[in-house]
XYZ file of C-alpha atoms in Angstrom:
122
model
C 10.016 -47.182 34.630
C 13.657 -46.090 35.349
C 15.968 -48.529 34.226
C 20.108 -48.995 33.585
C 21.959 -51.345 31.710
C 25.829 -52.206 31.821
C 27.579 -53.697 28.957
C 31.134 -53.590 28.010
C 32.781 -56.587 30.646
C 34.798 -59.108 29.615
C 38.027 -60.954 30.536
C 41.504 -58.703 30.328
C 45.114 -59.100 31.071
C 46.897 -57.029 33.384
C 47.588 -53.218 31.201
C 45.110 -53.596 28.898
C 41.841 -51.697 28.654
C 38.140 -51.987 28.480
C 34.985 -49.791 27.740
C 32.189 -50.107 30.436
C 28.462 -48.282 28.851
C 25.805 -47.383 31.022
C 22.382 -47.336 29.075
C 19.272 -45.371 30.450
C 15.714 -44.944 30.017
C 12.837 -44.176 31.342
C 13.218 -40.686 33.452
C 14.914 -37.281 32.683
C 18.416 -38.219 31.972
C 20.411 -34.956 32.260
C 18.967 -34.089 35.721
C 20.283 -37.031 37.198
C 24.056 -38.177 38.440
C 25.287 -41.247 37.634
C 27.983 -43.232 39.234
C 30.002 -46.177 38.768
C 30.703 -49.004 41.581
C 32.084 -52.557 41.805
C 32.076 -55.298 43.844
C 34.621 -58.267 44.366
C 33.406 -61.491 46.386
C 33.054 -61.194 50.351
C 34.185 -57.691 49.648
C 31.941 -54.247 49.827
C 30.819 -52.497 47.065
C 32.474 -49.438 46.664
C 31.940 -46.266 44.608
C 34.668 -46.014 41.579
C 33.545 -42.925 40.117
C 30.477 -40.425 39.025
C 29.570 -37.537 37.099
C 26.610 -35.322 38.355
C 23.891 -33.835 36.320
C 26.000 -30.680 35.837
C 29.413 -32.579 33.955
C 31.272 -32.896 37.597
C 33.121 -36.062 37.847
C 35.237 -37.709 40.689
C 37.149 -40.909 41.151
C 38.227 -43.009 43.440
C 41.608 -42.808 44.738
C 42.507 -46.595 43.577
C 41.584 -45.600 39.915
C 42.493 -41.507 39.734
C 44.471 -41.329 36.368
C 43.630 -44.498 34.895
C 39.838 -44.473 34.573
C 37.693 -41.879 32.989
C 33.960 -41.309 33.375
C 31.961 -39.416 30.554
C 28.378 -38.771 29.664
C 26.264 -38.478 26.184
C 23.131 -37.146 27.049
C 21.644 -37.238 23.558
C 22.126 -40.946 23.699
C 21.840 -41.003 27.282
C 24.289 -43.126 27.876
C 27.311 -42.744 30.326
C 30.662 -44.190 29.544
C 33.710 -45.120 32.180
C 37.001 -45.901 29.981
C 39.258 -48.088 32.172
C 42.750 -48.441 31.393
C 45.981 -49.740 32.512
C 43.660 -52.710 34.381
C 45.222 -54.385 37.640
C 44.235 -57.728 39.051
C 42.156 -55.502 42.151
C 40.189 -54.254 39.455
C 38.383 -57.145 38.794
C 34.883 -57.228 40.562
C 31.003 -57.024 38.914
C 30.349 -53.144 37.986
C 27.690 -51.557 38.255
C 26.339 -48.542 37.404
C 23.560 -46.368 39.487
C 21.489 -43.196 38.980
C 20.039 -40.172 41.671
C 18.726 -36.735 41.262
C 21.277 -33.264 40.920
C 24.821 -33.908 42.167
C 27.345 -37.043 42.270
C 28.483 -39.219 45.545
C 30.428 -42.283 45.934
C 28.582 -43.225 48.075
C 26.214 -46.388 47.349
C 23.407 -46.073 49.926
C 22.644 -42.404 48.493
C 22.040 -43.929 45.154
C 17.964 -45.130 44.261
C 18.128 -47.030 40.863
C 20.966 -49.973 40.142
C 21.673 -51.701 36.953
C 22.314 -55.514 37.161
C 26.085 -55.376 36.739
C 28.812 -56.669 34.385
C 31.653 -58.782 35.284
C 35.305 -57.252 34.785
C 38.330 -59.963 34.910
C 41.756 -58.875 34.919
C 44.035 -61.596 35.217
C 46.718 -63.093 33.298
């Protein structure tokens, strides 16, 4: 039973910073890439960020230099640190999980968390 959990949302102003925490159990955590994604209403979700099984990591143009993604896998947990927050930041986040090496893209991804909302508005 593979499963993720977000935590860490909440409601921001514009510059300031939150802590998003991916939590996982139930399959070999250190083989497996995990990635960060979002979704604002009517838009597409799209990938923010992931770091593969190996300690690679990539962002998302839109975020490069303000976000960064980090894993703990004696806790087996996966952190993304977001600062300097803009209003097109805001959007449910999710974190997802697949075997060996990182992608932003979402269709390549097999396990999803349920999400947590980020607001950044003033």
């Amino acid at each position: 039973q593979l499963q993720l959990v977000e935590s860490g949302g909440g409601l921001v102003q514009p510059g300031g910073s939150l802590r998003l925490s991916c939590a996982a159990s139930g399959f070999t955590f250190n083989t497996y890439a995990i990635g960060w994604f979002r979704q604002a209403p009517g838009k597409e979700r799209e990938g923010v960020s992931y770091i593969s099984s190996g300690g690679e990591t990539n962002y998302a143009d839109s975020v490069k230099d303000r976000f960064t993604i980090s894993r703990d896998n004696a806790k087996n947990t996966v952190t993304l640190q977001m600062n300097s927050l803009k209003p097109e930041d805001t959007g449910t986040y999710y974190c997802a999980a697949r075997i060996g090496l990182g992608t932003l893209q979402t269709r390549r991804y097999n396990y999803w968390g349920q999400g947590t909302q980020v607001t950044v508005s003033s």
